[in-house]
C-alpha cells in the first residue's frame, strides 16, 4: 500500500497497529470523523426544521394546484431506488477500501456518482414538470416549503457528487493513504445521511399524500 | 434592484454623515499606519492567517469590543432621544427604529456571542491541556466568517439603509412591503454568514474537549469553564441550524417571492416567530452559560477554595441547556396560543430558575469562609451575583403568563433582559478578559483603574436600568421614539439616560486602561499571576512569552483543580526531563479569502445583483477545492527548539524572582 510521504510519521505512531482502519490511522483523521458526526447532528436539526415547516404548511396550497394532481409516483419510486442503490454502492466502495482494493473501490465510487447524477437528473425533470403545471417556489406556502425541502436535499446531493469527484481525482493522483481514505469514509457517511433524509422525504412528502390526499 | 447612486449611499442624516466620515478616516488611518510602519506583511503573516487558538481568541475579542463601541453608541443615541419628552434629537421614528434594531442585533450576535467564543478560544485548550483546538483551519474560518458577516451587517447604515424591523425581525414587518429597500437583506445575509462561523466553532470545541483532554482529565475533572464551553457548543449545534433555515426562508420570501411568512398565498407569519425563538431562546443560554463558567473559575480562584458543589453545577448546566429548548413560547404569551400552551411554557420557564438557583447558592457557598481577595475579576464576579439575581427574579415574574399580559412589550421587559444580559454576559466578558489578560498579553491590567471601571459601570448600570422596571409598570411601551410630558415618564427616563452615560464613561476608562497598562504595567513572568492562586491548567503555562505550542509536555491530571493539586504536592509541571518534537499546523490565508468571497456574494444578494453573487459563490467553491487538494500537514517544532524556548522562559522567571 502506498503511504503518503508527507504524513507526519509521528501521527501514525499515535494510532499504531494493522487492525486500525486506514481512515482512523491519523489523529487528525479520527477527529475529522468525530467532527463530521457532530456536523451531521447539525444537519439533522436543519432538515428537521425544514420538515417541520413542510408539515405546518401541508394544507396551505391556497388557491394553487394541489400536490395530488402533479405528483407522479412512478418517477418518485425510480428516484428512490436510484438513491438507495447509490447508498449501497458507496458502502461497497468503503468495503473495498478496507480490503485495500483501490481499483474496485474507485469503480464503486464511480457507480455511486452515476446513480447520484441520475437521481439529480430525475429530480430536475420532476421540478420542471411541476413548474410547467403551475407549481413553483412562488406559487403558495405549500409549494414554497415543498421546493425548499426537496431543493435543499437535492443541493446536498449535488454537493456530494462534486465531493466524490474531487476525492476520486485525489485517489487517482495520490493513491489510497490515511488522508484520502479518511476523506472517502466521511463522504460516504454524508452520502448515507442523504439517503436517510430521502427516506423521510419519500414517506413524509410523497407516500403521505396517498393517505391524506 | 434598481438603485440610483444617491440611494446607494445613505445621505441626509447628520449622524450617518458623521459615521461615514468616521469610517473613511478610520480606514485611511489603518492603511496609513500599516503602510508607514511597514506592517502589512506582519499583520497577514502573524494575525490574519493565524491558526493559533490564542491569536484567534484575541482577534475575536478585539472585533467584539469594536462592535460593542458601535452598538453602545447606538444605545447612547437612543437614551439621549428618550431623555426628555418630545426630544428632537434623532429627527424621525424610522431613524430610531434602525438604531434599536442594529443595537439589539449587534449586541447579541456580534458582541456577546463572539466575545465569549473569543474567551473560549483563549482558555479552553489551555484548561484541558491541549496544544490547539481540533480543527485549527476551521477555527480561522469561523473567525473570518463572523468578521465579514458582521461587516456586511454594519455597512448597511451607510450603504443602502439599515434594517428597522427589530432584532427579532418579525414578519410581515420585515417583508418587502413593510420594510422596503435592502436594509433587511443586510440583516439576513450578515447573520447567515456569521452563523456559519458560530456553528463551526460549536463543532470544533465539542471535538476539542471530547478528544483532546490531557491524560487523566476525566469529564468530571474538567474545569467549570470547559464544562460550560462543551454544553454551550452542544446548544449551538442544536440551535443554529434552526436560525439558518429561518433566515433562509425569510431571504427567499424577500428575494424570490416565496410565501413562507407572508400574509397571502397561505403564508404563516407566526411560524417565523416560532422558528426565531426556537433558536433565539437557546441563544440566550449560549451567551449566559459560558458566563457562569467564567464566574465559577474566578470565584473559586479568588476565594482560594475548591468550587462548592462541582457535580451539582455540572448537572445544573445540563438541565438549563435542556430546558432552554422548551421555553421559546414565553416570548409571545400574548399572541393567542391559548391557556394550555401558555401554562406549559410558563411552568417550563419557571423551572429554569431551579438549576440557576442551585448555581447561585453554590457560588455563595464557595465564598463562605473563603479567603477572598478583591481583585478586579473578583469584584465583577461578586457584582454579578446580586444584579443577575434581580434580573432572574423579574424573569420569573415575566414567566407568569397571566401577569405577562401586563408587562409584555414594556420597559419592564427591557429592564429584565438588560439585567440578565449585562450583569451576566457583559460582566463576565469584563471579568474573563481581565482574568485571562496575562495569558493573552503577558501583563496584568492596572488594578486601580480596573476598580474605577467596575464601580462607575456597576452604579451606572443600576441607575440606567432599575428605573426602567418602574417605567414599564407605569405602562411605557418599548420601541417608542418619543413621548409626551403628560405621560409622566420624564424623570425616570432622565435618570436612566444619566446611567447609560455613566456606563459609556466606564467603557472609555476601560479602553484607556488597556493603553495605560500596555505602557506602564510590569510584565508578568510567573504564569500564575493572581497571587499564586491559579487552580486550573492554564496557569501552569508561562504567560510572559507564551510559546505557540502551549505545553512543552502535556501535564498529567490527577484532580479537578489540576494545577492547585500539583502546587500542593510540590510538582513543577515545567520540570521536564526529555523534550519531544511537537507537531503544529501551518498558518493559512484560505479562510480569509473564502470569507471575503462570502461577503462579496452576500453583498450581491442584498442588492439583487446576481452577477456579483455568482462571483462570490465561485470564489467560495474555488477556496474549498483549493483546501481539499492542499497537502498541508503542518510543521514539526524540533525537540531542541522546544528546549531552548523553555530555557529562555525559565531564565526570565529566575531573573524576576532573584530581583
PDB file of N, CA and C in Angstrom, chain B residues 543-634:
ATOM      1  N   UNK B 543       3.314  32.811  30.965  1.00  0.00           N
ATOM      2  CA  UNK B 543       2.492  33.800  30.284  1.00  0.00           C
ATOM      3  C   UNK B 543       3.297  34.986  29.787  1.00  0.00           C
ATOM      4  N   UNK B 544       4.569  35.093  30.159  1.00  0.00           N
ATOM      5  CA  UNK B 544       5.344  36.244  29.704  1.00  0.00           C
ATOM      6  C   UNK B 544       5.555  36.171  28.194  1.00  0.00           C
ATOM      7  N   UNK B 545       6.130  35.087  27.729  1.00  0.00           N
ATOM      8  CA  UNK B 545       6.299  34.889  26.286  1.00  0.00           C
ATOM      9  C   UNK B 545       5.597  33.571  25.940  1.00  0.00           C
ATOM     10  N   UNK B 546       4.316  33.615  25.685  1.00  0.00           N
ATOM     11  CA  UNK B 546       3.615  32.345  25.510  1.00  0.00           C
ATOM     12  C   UNK B 546       4.128  31.596  24.281  1.00  0.00           C
ATOM     13  N   UNK B 547       4.713  30.426  24.448  1.00  0.00           N
ATOM     14  CA  UNK B 547       5.141  29.667  23.289  1.00  0.00           C
ATOM     15  C   UNK B 547       3.925  29.137  22.560  1.00  0.00           C
ATOM     16  N   UNK B 548       4.038  28.986  21.223  1.00  0.00           N
ATOM     17  CA  UNK B 548       2.840  28.708  20.432  1.00  0.00           C
ATOM     18  C   UNK B 548       2.308  27.297  20.627  1.00  0.00           C
ATOM     19  N   UNK B 549       3.054  26.431  21.321  1.00  0.00           N
ATOM     20  CA  UNK B 549       2.579  25.062  21.463  1.00  0.00           C
ATOM     21  C   UNK B 549       1.937  24.799  22.826  1.00  0.00           C
ATOM     22  N   UNK B 550       1.721  25.862  23.626  1.00  0.00           N
ATOM     23  CA  UNK B 550       1.058  25.776  24.937  1.00  0.00           C
ATOM     24  C   UNK B 550       1.853  24.997  25.983  1.00  0.00           C
ATOM     25  N   UNK B 551       1.988  23.690  25.807  1.00  0.00           N
ATOM     26  CA  UNK B 551       2.648  22.869  26.815  1.00  0.00           C
ATOM     27  C   UNK B 551       3.817  22.137  26.159  1.00  0.00           C
ATOM     28  N   UNK B 552       5.030  22.312  26.728  1.00  0.00           N
ATOM     29  CA  UNK B 552       6.173  21.580  26.195  1.00  0.00           C
ATOM     30  C   UNK B 552       5.934  20.090  26.390  1.00  0.00           C
ATOM     31  N   UNK B 553       5.377  19.754  27.552  1.00  0.00           N
ATOM     32  CA  UNK B 553       4.978  18.371  27.803  1.00  0.00           C
ATOM     33  C   UNK B 553       3.571  18.429  28.389  1.00  0.00           C
ATOM     34  N   UNK B 554       2.679  17.625  27.817  1.00  0.00           N
ATOM     35  CA  UNK B 554       1.294  17.661  28.288  1.00  0.00           C
ATOM     36  C   UNK B 554       1.256  17.158  29.729  1.00  0.00           C
ATOM     37  N   UNK B 555       0.724  17.970  30.643  1.00  0.00           N
ATOM     38  CA  UNK B 555       0.722  17.552  32.047  1.00  0.00           C
ATOM     39  C   UNK B 555      -0.259  16.402  32.301  1.00  0.00           C
ATOM     40  N   UNK B 556      -0.026  15.704  33.400  1.00  0.00           N
ATOM     41  CA  UNK B 556      -0.952  14.640  33.764  1.00  0.00           C
ATOM     42  C   UNK B 556      -1.870  15.144  34.865  1.00  0.00           C
ATOM     43  N   UNK B 557      -3.160  14.886  34.685  1.00  0.00           N
ATOM     44  CA  UNK B 557      -4.144  15.464  35.588  1.00  0.00           C
ATOM     45  C   UNK B 557      -4.564  14.425  36.611  1.00  0.00           C
ATOM     46  N   UNK B 558      -4.573  14.852  37.901  1.00  0.00           N
ATOM     47  CA  UNK B 558      -4.973  13.914  38.944  1.00  0.00           C
ATOM     48  C   UNK B 558      -6.136  14.438  39.762  1.00  0.00           C
ATOM     49  N   UNK B 559      -6.579  15.678  39.461  1.00  0.00           N
ATOM     50  CA  UNK B 559      -7.580  16.290  40.317  1.00  0.00           C
ATOM     51  C   UNK B 559      -8.383  17.285  39.502  1.00  0.00           C
ATOM     52  N   UNK B 560      -9.550  17.654  40.041  1.00  0.00           N
ATOM     53  CA  UNK B 560     -10.390  18.634  39.365  1.00  0.00           C
ATOM     54  C   UNK B 560      -9.671  19.993  39.267  1.00  0.00           C
ATOM     55  N   UNK B 561      -8.974  20.399  40.323  1.00  0.00           N
ATOM     56  CA  UNK B 561      -8.143  21.598  40.252  1.00  0.00           C
ATOM     57  C   UNK B 561      -6.703  21.137  40.028  1.00  0.00           C
ATOM     58  N   UNK B 562      -6.407  20.795  38.770  1.00  0.00           N
ATOM     59  CA  UNK B 562      -5.172  20.069  38.479  1.00  0.00           C
ATOM     60  C   UNK B 562      -3.916  20.823  38.922  1.00  0.00           C
ATOM     61  N   UNK B 563      -3.849  22.105  38.594  1.00  0.00           N
ATOM     62  CA  UNK B 563      -2.632  22.844  38.889  1.00  0.00           C
ATOM     63  C   UNK B 563      -2.498  23.095  40.384  1.00  0.00           C
ATOM     64  N   UNK B 564      -3.619  23.332  41.045  1.00  0.00           N
ATOM     65  CA  UNK B 564      -3.611  23.533  42.503  1.00  0.00           C
ATOM     66  C   UNK B 564      -3.040  22.296  43.198  1.00  0.00           C
ATOM     67  N   UNK B 565      -3.516  21.130  42.741  1.00  0.00           N
ATOM     68  CA  UNK B 565      -3.052  19.867  43.318  1.00  0.00           C
ATOM     69  C   UNK B 565      -1.547  19.720  43.118  1.00  0.00           C
ATOM     70  N   UNK B 566      -1.046  20.086  41.904  1.00  0.00           N
ATOM     71  CA  UNK B 566       0.394  19.999  41.652  1.00  0.00           C
ATOM     72  C   UNK B 566       1.170  20.903  42.594  1.00  0.00           C
ATOM     73  N   UNK B 567       0.634  22.103  42.799  1.00  0.00           N
ATOM     74  CA  UNK B 567       1.323  23.039  43.696  1.00  0.00           C
ATOM     75  C   UNK B 567       1.352  22.497  45.122  1.00  0.00           C
ATOM     76  N   UNK B 568       0.230  21.895  45.544  1.00  0.00           N
ATOM     77  CA  UNK B 568       0.177  21.347  46.898  1.00  0.00           C
ATOM     78  C   UNK B 568       1.219  20.245  47.080  1.00  0.00           C
ATOM     79  N   UNK B 569       1.408  19.451  46.018  1.00  0.00           N
ATOM     80  CA  UNK B 569       2.335  18.336  46.133  1.00  0.00           C
ATOM     81  C   UNK B 569       3.744  18.710  45.699  1.00  0.00           C
ATOM     82  N   UNK B 570       3.942  19.990  45.380  1.00  0.00           N
ATOM     83  CA  UNK B 570       5.275  20.443  45.010  1.00  0.00           C
ATOM     84  C   UNK B 570       5.764  19.940  43.662  1.00  0.00           C
ATOM     85  N   UNK B 571       4.837  19.635  42.779  1.00  0.00           N
ATOM     86  CA  UNK B 571       5.236  19.192  41.439  1.00  0.00           C
ATOM     87  C   UNK B 571       5.321  20.403  40.528  1.00  0.00           C
ATOM     88  N   UNK B 572       6.434  20.536  39.773  1.00  0.00           N
ATOM     89  CA  UNK B 572       6.540  21.602  38.797  1.00  0.00           C
ATOM     90  C   UNK B 572       6.255  21.009  37.419  1.00  0.00           C
ATOM     91  N   UNK B 573       5.120  21.373  36.809  1.00  0.00           N
ATOM     92  CA  UNK B 573       4.781  20.774  35.513  1.00  0.00           C
ATOM     93  C   UNK B 573       5.768  21.157  34.413  1.00  0.00           C
ATOM     94  N   UNK B 574       6.556  22.216  34.664  1.00  0.00           N
ATOM     95  CA  UNK B 574       7.510  22.623  33.641  1.00  0.00           C
ATOM     96  C   UNK B 574       8.875  21.985  33.840  1.00  0.00           C
ATOM     97  N   UNK B 575       8.970  21.136  34.828  1.00  0.00           N
ATOM     98  CA  UNK B 575      10.228  20.440  35.080  1.00  0.00           C
ATOM     99  C   UNK B 575      10.245  19.193  34.202  1.00  0.00           C
ATOM    100  N   UNK B 576      10.861  19.339  33.036  1.00  0.00           N
ATOM    101  CA  UNK B 576      10.758  18.272  32.036  1.00  0.00           C
ATOM    102  C   UNK B 576      12.127  17.678  31.781  1.00  0.00           C
ATOM    103  N   UNK B 577      12.199  16.351  31.824  1.00  0.00           N
ATOM    104  CA  UNK B 577      13.495  15.708  31.596  1.00  0.00           C
ATOM    105  C   UNK B 577      13.797  15.557  30.118  1.00  0.00           C
ATOM    106  N   UNK B 578      12.817  15.083  29.394  1.00  0.00           N
ATOM    107  CA  UNK B 578      13.066  14.803  27.980  1.00  0.00           C
ATOM    108  C   UNK B 578      12.080  15.570  27.106  1.00  0.00           C
ATOM    109  N   UNK B 579      12.605  16.293  26.116  1.00  0.00           N
ATOM    110  CA  UNK B 579      11.734  17.044  25.220  1.00  0.00           C
ATOM    111  C   UNK B 579      11.436  16.237  23.964  1.00  0.00           C
ATOM    112  N   UNK B 580      10.237  16.435  23.414  1.00  0.00           N
ATOM    113  CA  UNK B 580       9.864  15.728  22.195  1.00  0.00           C
ATOM    114  C   UNK B 580       9.554  16.722  21.086  1.00  0.00           C
ATOM    115  N   UNK B 581       9.600  16.221  19.856  1.00  0.00           N
ATOM    116  CA  UNK B 581       9.146  17.034  18.728  1.00  0.00           C
ATOM    117  C   UNK B 581       7.660  17.334  18.908  1.00  0.00           C
ATOM    118  N   UNK B 582       7.262  18.519  18.448  1.00  0.00           N
ATOM    119  CA  UNK B 582       5.846  18.879  18.542  1.00  0.00           C
ATOM    120  C   UNK B 582       5.322  19.188  17.153  1.00  0.00           C
ATOM    121  N   UNK B 583       4.211  18.568  16.823  1.00  0.00           N
ATOM    122  CA  UNK B 583       3.615  18.770  15.503  1.00  0.00           C
ATOM    123  C   UNK B 583       2.567  19.863  15.584  1.00  0.00           C
ATOM    124  N   UNK B 584       2.738  20.909  14.765  1.00  0.00           N
ATOM    125  CA  UNK B 584       1.793  22.028  14.810  1.00  0.00           C
ATOM    126  C   UNK B 584       1.293  22.354  13.404  1.00  0.00           C
ATOM    127  N   UNK B 585       0.056  22.906  13.304  1.00  0.00           N
ATOM    128  CA  UNK B 585      -0.489  23.253  11.984  1.00  0.00           C
ATOM    129  C   UNK B 585       0.153  24.524  11.404  1.00  0.00           C
ATOM    130  N   UNK B 586       0.130  24.635  10.087  1.00  0.00           N
ATOM    131  CA  UNK B 586       0.641  25.835   9.424  1.00  0.00           C
ATOM    132  C   UNK B 586      -0.434  26.906   9.333  1.00  0.00           C
ATOM    133  N   UNK B 587       0.014  28.157   9.264  1.00  0.00           N
ATOM    134  CA  UNK B 587      -0.914  29.264   9.028  1.00  0.00           C
ATOM    135  C   UNK B 587      -1.416  29.201   7.586  1.00  0.00           C
ATOM    136  N   UNK B 588      -2.613  29.746   7.360  1.00  0.00           N
ATOM    137  CA  UNK B 588      -3.177  29.672   6.014  1.00  0.00           C
ATOM    138  C   UNK B 588      -4.058  30.884   5.703  1.00  0.00           C
ATOM    139  N   UNK B 589      -3.959  31.364   4.474  1.00  0.00           N
ATOM    140  CA  UNK B 589      -4.761  32.523   4.069  1.00  0.00           C
ATOM    141  C   UNK B 589      -6.096  32.147   3.457  1.00  0.00           C
ATOM    142  N   UNK B 590      -6.296  30.849   3.222  1.00  0.00           N
ATOM    143  CA  UNK B 590      -7.507  30.393   2.544  1.00  0.00           C
ATOM    144  C   UNK B 590      -8.809  30.856   3.229  1.00  0.00           C
ATOM    145  N   UNK B 591      -8.958  30.675   4.559  1.00  0.00           N
ATOM    146  CA  UNK B 591     -10.241  31.049   5.172  1.00  0.00           C
ATOM    147  C   UNK B 591     -10.561  32.533   5.035  1.00  0.00           C
ATOM    148  N   UNK B 592      -9.532  33.364   5.111  1.00  0.00           N
ATOM    149  CA  UNK B 592      -9.765  34.801   4.975  1.00  0.00           C
ATOM    150  C   UNK B 592     -10.332  35.102   3.594  1.00  0.00           C
ATOM    151  N   UNK B 593      -9.692  34.525   2.567  1.00  0.00           N
ATOM    152  CA  UNK B 593     -10.136  34.783   1.195  1.00  0.00           C
ATOM    153  C   UNK B 593     -11.548  34.229   0.992  1.00  0.00           C
ATOM    154  N   UNK B 594     -11.787  33.013   1.542  1.00  0.00           N
ATOM    155  CA  UNK B 594     -13.119  32.418   1.398  1.00  0.00           C
ATOM    156  C   UNK B 594     -14.183  33.316   2.032  1.00  0.00           C
ATOM    157  N   UNK B 595     -13.893  33.860   3.205  1.00  0.00           N
ATOM    158  CA  UNK B 595     -14.881  34.701   3.889  1.00  0.00           C
ATOM    159  C   UNK B 595     -15.106  36.005   3.125  1.00  0.00           C
ATOM    160  N   UNK B 596     -14.043  36.540   2.523  1.00  0.00           N
ATOM    161  CA  UNK B 596     -14.230  37.750   1.718  1.00  0.00           C
ATOM    162  C   UNK B 596     -15.178  37.452   0.558  1.00  0.00           C
ATOM    163  N   UNK B 597     -15.027  36.265  -0.046  1.00  0.00           N
ATOM    164  CA  UNK B 597     -15.948  35.902  -1.124  1.00  0.00           C
ATOM    165  C   UNK B 597     -17.370  35.752  -0.589  1.00  0.00           C
ATOM    166  N   UNK B 598     -17.519  35.247   0.634  1.00  0.00           N
ATOM    167  CA  UNK B 598     -18.863  35.174   1.220  1.00  0.00           C
ATOM    168  C   UNK B 598     -19.453  36.577   1.356  1.00  0.00           C
ATOM    169  N   UNK B 599     -18.610  37.498   1.789  1.00  0.00           N
ATOM    170  CA  UNK B 599     -19.051  38.895   1.918  1.00  0.00           C
ATOM    171  C   UNK B 599     -19.488  39.426   0.556  1.00  0.00           C
ATOM    172  N   UNK B 600     -18.657  39.177  -0.456  1.00  0.00           N
ATOM    173  CA  UNK B 600     -18.973  39.661  -1.805  1.00  0.00           C
ATOM    174  C   UNK B 600     -20.289  39.053  -2.286  1.00  0.00           C
ATOM    175  N   UNK B 601     -20.430  37.732  -2.122  1.00  0.00           N
ATOM    176  CA  UNK B 601     -21.647  37.064  -2.556  1.00  0.00           C
ATOM    177  C   UNK B 601     -22.865  37.600  -1.816  1.00  0.00           C
ATOM    178  N   UNK B 602     -22.723  37.778  -0.500  1.00  0.00           N
ATOM    179  CA  UNK B 602     -23.824  38.301   0.304  1.00  0.00           C
ATOM    180  C   UNK B 602     -24.203  39.703  -0.141  1.00  0.00           C
ATOM    181  N   UNK B 603     -23.186  40.509  -0.426  1.00  0.00           N
ATOM    182  CA  UNK B 603     -23.446  41.882  -0.866  1.00  0.00           C
ATOM    183  C   UNK B 603     -24.221  41.883  -2.185  1.00  0.00           C
ATOM    184  N   UNK B 604     -23.837  40.987  -3.080  1.00  0.00           N
ATOM    185  CA  UNK B 604     -24.562  40.868  -4.346  1.00  0.00           C
ATOM    186  C   UNK B 604     -26.025  40.516  -4.123  1.00  0.00           C
ATOM    187  N   UNK B 605     -26.281  39.563  -3.218  1.00  0.00           N
ATOM    188  CA  UNK B 605     -27.664  39.158  -2.951  1.00  0.00           C
ATOM    189  C   UNK B 605     -28.476  40.293  -2.332  1.00  0.00           C
ATOM    190  N   UNK B 606     -27.838  41.078  -1.466  1.00  0.00           N
ATOM    191  CA  UNK B 606     -28.557  42.172  -0.805  1.00  0.00           C
ATOM    192  C   UNK B 606     -29.193  43.085  -1.842  1.00  0.00           C
ATOM    193  N   UNK B 607     -28.439  43.379  -2.909  1.00  0.00           N
ATOM    194  CA  UNK B 607     -28.943  44.318  -3.916  1.00  0.00           C
ATOM    195  C   UNK B 607     -29.507  43.613  -5.142  1.00  0.00           C
ATOM    196  N   UNK B 608     -29.690  42.291  -5.061  1.00  0.00           N
ATOM    197  CA  UNK B 608     -30.179  41.505  -6.194  1.00  0.00           C
ATOM    198  C   UNK B 608     -29.229  41.618  -7.380  1.00  0.00           C
ATOM    199  N   UNK B 609     -27.968  41.818  -7.115  1.00  0.00           N
ATOM    200  CA  UNK B 609     -27.008  41.889  -8.223  1.00  0.00           C
ATOM    201  C   UNK B 609     -26.455  40.483  -8.421  1.00  0.00           C
ATOM    202  N   UNK B 610     -27.108  39.740  -9.305  1.00  0.00           N
ATOM    203  CA  UNK B 610     -26.821  38.305  -9.388  1.00  0.00           C
ATOM    204  C   UNK B 610     -25.398  38.027  -9.841  1.00  0.00           C
ATOM    205  N   UNK B 611     -24.858  38.865 -10.754  1.00  0.00           N
ATOM    206  CA  UNK B 611     -23.513  38.557 -11.248  1.00  0.00           C
ATOM    207  C   UNK B 611     -22.500  38.618 -10.113  1.00  0.00           C
ATOM    208  N   UNK B 612     -22.663  39.595  -9.226  1.00  0.00           N
ATOM    209  CA  UNK B 612     -21.733  39.694  -8.094  1.00  0.00           C
ATOM    210  C   UNK B 612     -21.927  38.507  -7.152  1.00  0.00           C
ATOM    211  N   UNK B 613     -23.206  38.116  -6.977  1.00  0.00           N
ATOM    212  CA  UNK B 613     -23.468  36.960  -6.111  1.00  0.00           C
ATOM    213  C   UNK B 613     -22.799  35.709  -6.663  1.00  0.00           C
ATOM    214  N   UNK B 614     -22.843  35.559  -7.984  1.00  0.00           N
ATOM    215  CA  UNK B 614     -22.240  34.370  -8.596  1.00  0.00           C
ATOM    216  C   UNK B 614     -20.717  34.406  -8.456  1.00  0.00           C
ATOM    217  N   UNK B 615     -20.134  35.590  -8.618  1.00  0.00           N
ATOM    218  CA  UNK B 615     -18.680  35.705  -8.420  1.00  0.00           C
ATOM    219  C   UNK B 615     -18.322  35.241  -7.009  1.00  0.00           C
ATOM    220  N   UNK B 616     -19.140  35.687  -6.034  1.00  0.00           N
ATOM    221  CA  UNK B 616     -18.891  35.262  -4.654  1.00  0.00           C
ATOM    222  C   UNK B 616     -18.968  33.752  -4.512  1.00  0.00           C
ATOM    223  N   UNK B 617     -19.997  33.135  -5.107  1.00  0.00           N
ATOM    224  CA  UNK B 617     -20.176  31.685  -4.979  1.00  0.00           C
ATOM    225  C   UNK B 617     -19.009  30.936  -5.613  1.00  0.00           C
ATOM    226  N   UNK B 618     -18.584  31.389  -6.796  1.00  0.00           N
ATOM    227  CA  UNK B 618     -17.456  30.720  -7.464  1.00  0.00           C
ATOM    228  C   UNK B 618     -16.204  30.818  -6.593  1.00  0.00           C
ATOM    229  N   UNK B 619     -15.992  31.997  -6.031  1.00  0.00           N
ATOM    230  CA  UNK B 619     -14.825  32.182  -5.170  1.00  0.00           C
ATOM    231  C   UNK B 619     -14.847  31.239  -3.975  1.00  0.00           C
ATOM    232  N   UNK B 620     -16.030  31.087  -3.362  1.00  0.00           N
ATOM    233  CA  UNK B 620     -16.135  30.202  -2.195  1.00  0.00           C
ATOM    234  C   UNK B 620     -15.778  28.772  -2.594  1.00  0.00           C
ATOM    235  N   UNK B 621     -16.349  28.296  -3.730  1.00  0.00           N
ATOM    236  CA  UNK B 621     -16.074  26.926  -4.155  1.00  0.00           C
ATOM    237  C   UNK B 621     -14.605  26.745  -4.527  1.00  0.00           C
ATOM    238  N   UNK B 622     -14.032  27.775  -5.171  1.00  0.00           N
ATOM    239  CA  UNK B 622     -12.616  27.677  -5.532  1.00  0.00           C
ATOM    240  C   UNK B 622     -11.769  27.494  -4.276  1.00  0.00           C
ATOM    241  N   UNK B 623     -12.094  28.243  -3.226  1.00  0.00           N
ATOM    242  CA  UNK B 623     -11.329  28.127  -1.975  1.00  0.00           C
ATOM    243  C   UNK B 623     -11.508  26.731  -1.369  1.00  0.00           C
ATOM    244  N   UNK B 624     -12.752  26.200  -1.442  1.00  0.00           N
ATOM    245  CA  UNK B 624     -12.987  24.879  -0.869  1.00  0.00           C
ATOM    246  C   UNK B 624     -12.183  23.820  -1.613  1.00  0.00           C
ATOM    247  N   UNK B 625     -12.150  23.939  -2.951  1.00  0.00           N
ATOM    248  CA  UNK B 625     -11.401  22.954  -3.737  1.00  0.00           C
ATOM    249  C   UNK B 625      -9.910  23.083  -3.452  1.00  0.00           C
ATOM    250  N   UNK B 626      -9.444  24.327  -3.363  1.00  0.00           N
ATOM    251  CA  UNK B 626      -8.021  24.536  -3.035  1.00  0.00           C
ATOM    252  C   UNK B 626      -7.690  23.840  -1.721  1.00  0.00           C
ATOM    253  N   UNK B 627      -8.564  24.016  -0.757  1.00  0.00           N
ATOM    254  CA  UNK B 627      -8.331  23.413   0.553  1.00  0.00           C
ATOM    255  C   UNK B 627      -8.306  21.887   0.464  1.00  0.00           C
ATOM    256  N   UNK B 628      -9.241  21.344  -0.331  1.00  0.00           N
ATOM    257  CA  UNK B 628      -9.325  19.890  -0.427  1.00  0.00           C
ATOM    258  C   UNK B 628      -8.053  19.303  -1.049  1.00  0.00           C
ATOM    259  N   UNK B 629      -7.497  19.996  -2.038  1.00  0.00           N
ATOM    260  CA  UNK B 629      -6.317  19.461  -2.715  1.00  0.00           C
ATOM    261  C   UNK B 629      -5.023  19.797  -1.987  1.00  0.00           C
ATOM    262  N   UNK B 630      -5.083  20.722  -1.042  1.00  0.00           N
ATOM    263  CA  UNK B 630      -3.841  21.139  -0.387  1.00  0.00           C
ATOM    264  C   UNK B 630      -3.280  19.974   0.434  1.00  0.00           C
ATOM    265  N   UNK B 631      -1.946  19.856   0.445  1.00  0.00           N
ATOM    266  CA  UNK B 631      -1.331  18.750   1.190  1.00  0.00           C
ATOM    267  C   UNK B 631      -0.612  19.279   2.418  1.00  0.00           C
ATOM    268  N   UNK B 632      -1.194  20.314   2.992  1.00  0.00           N
ATOM    269  CA  UNK B 632      -0.566  20.962   4.134  1.00  0.00           C
ATOM    270  C   UNK B 632      -0.697  20.080   5.369  1.00  0.00           C
ATOM    271  N   UNK B 633       0.408  19.532   5.823  1.00  0.00           N
ATOM    272  CA  UNK B 633       0.351  18.683   7.008  1.00  0.00           C
ATOM    273  C   UNK B 633       1.007  19.310   8.224  1.00  0.00           C
ATOM    274  N   UNK B 634       1.165  20.638   8.167  1.00  0.00           N
ATOM    275  CA  UNK B 634       1.732  21.309   9.315  1.00  0.00           C
ATOM    276  C   UNK B 634       3.235  21.202   9.375  1.00  0.00           C
TER     277      UNK B 634
END
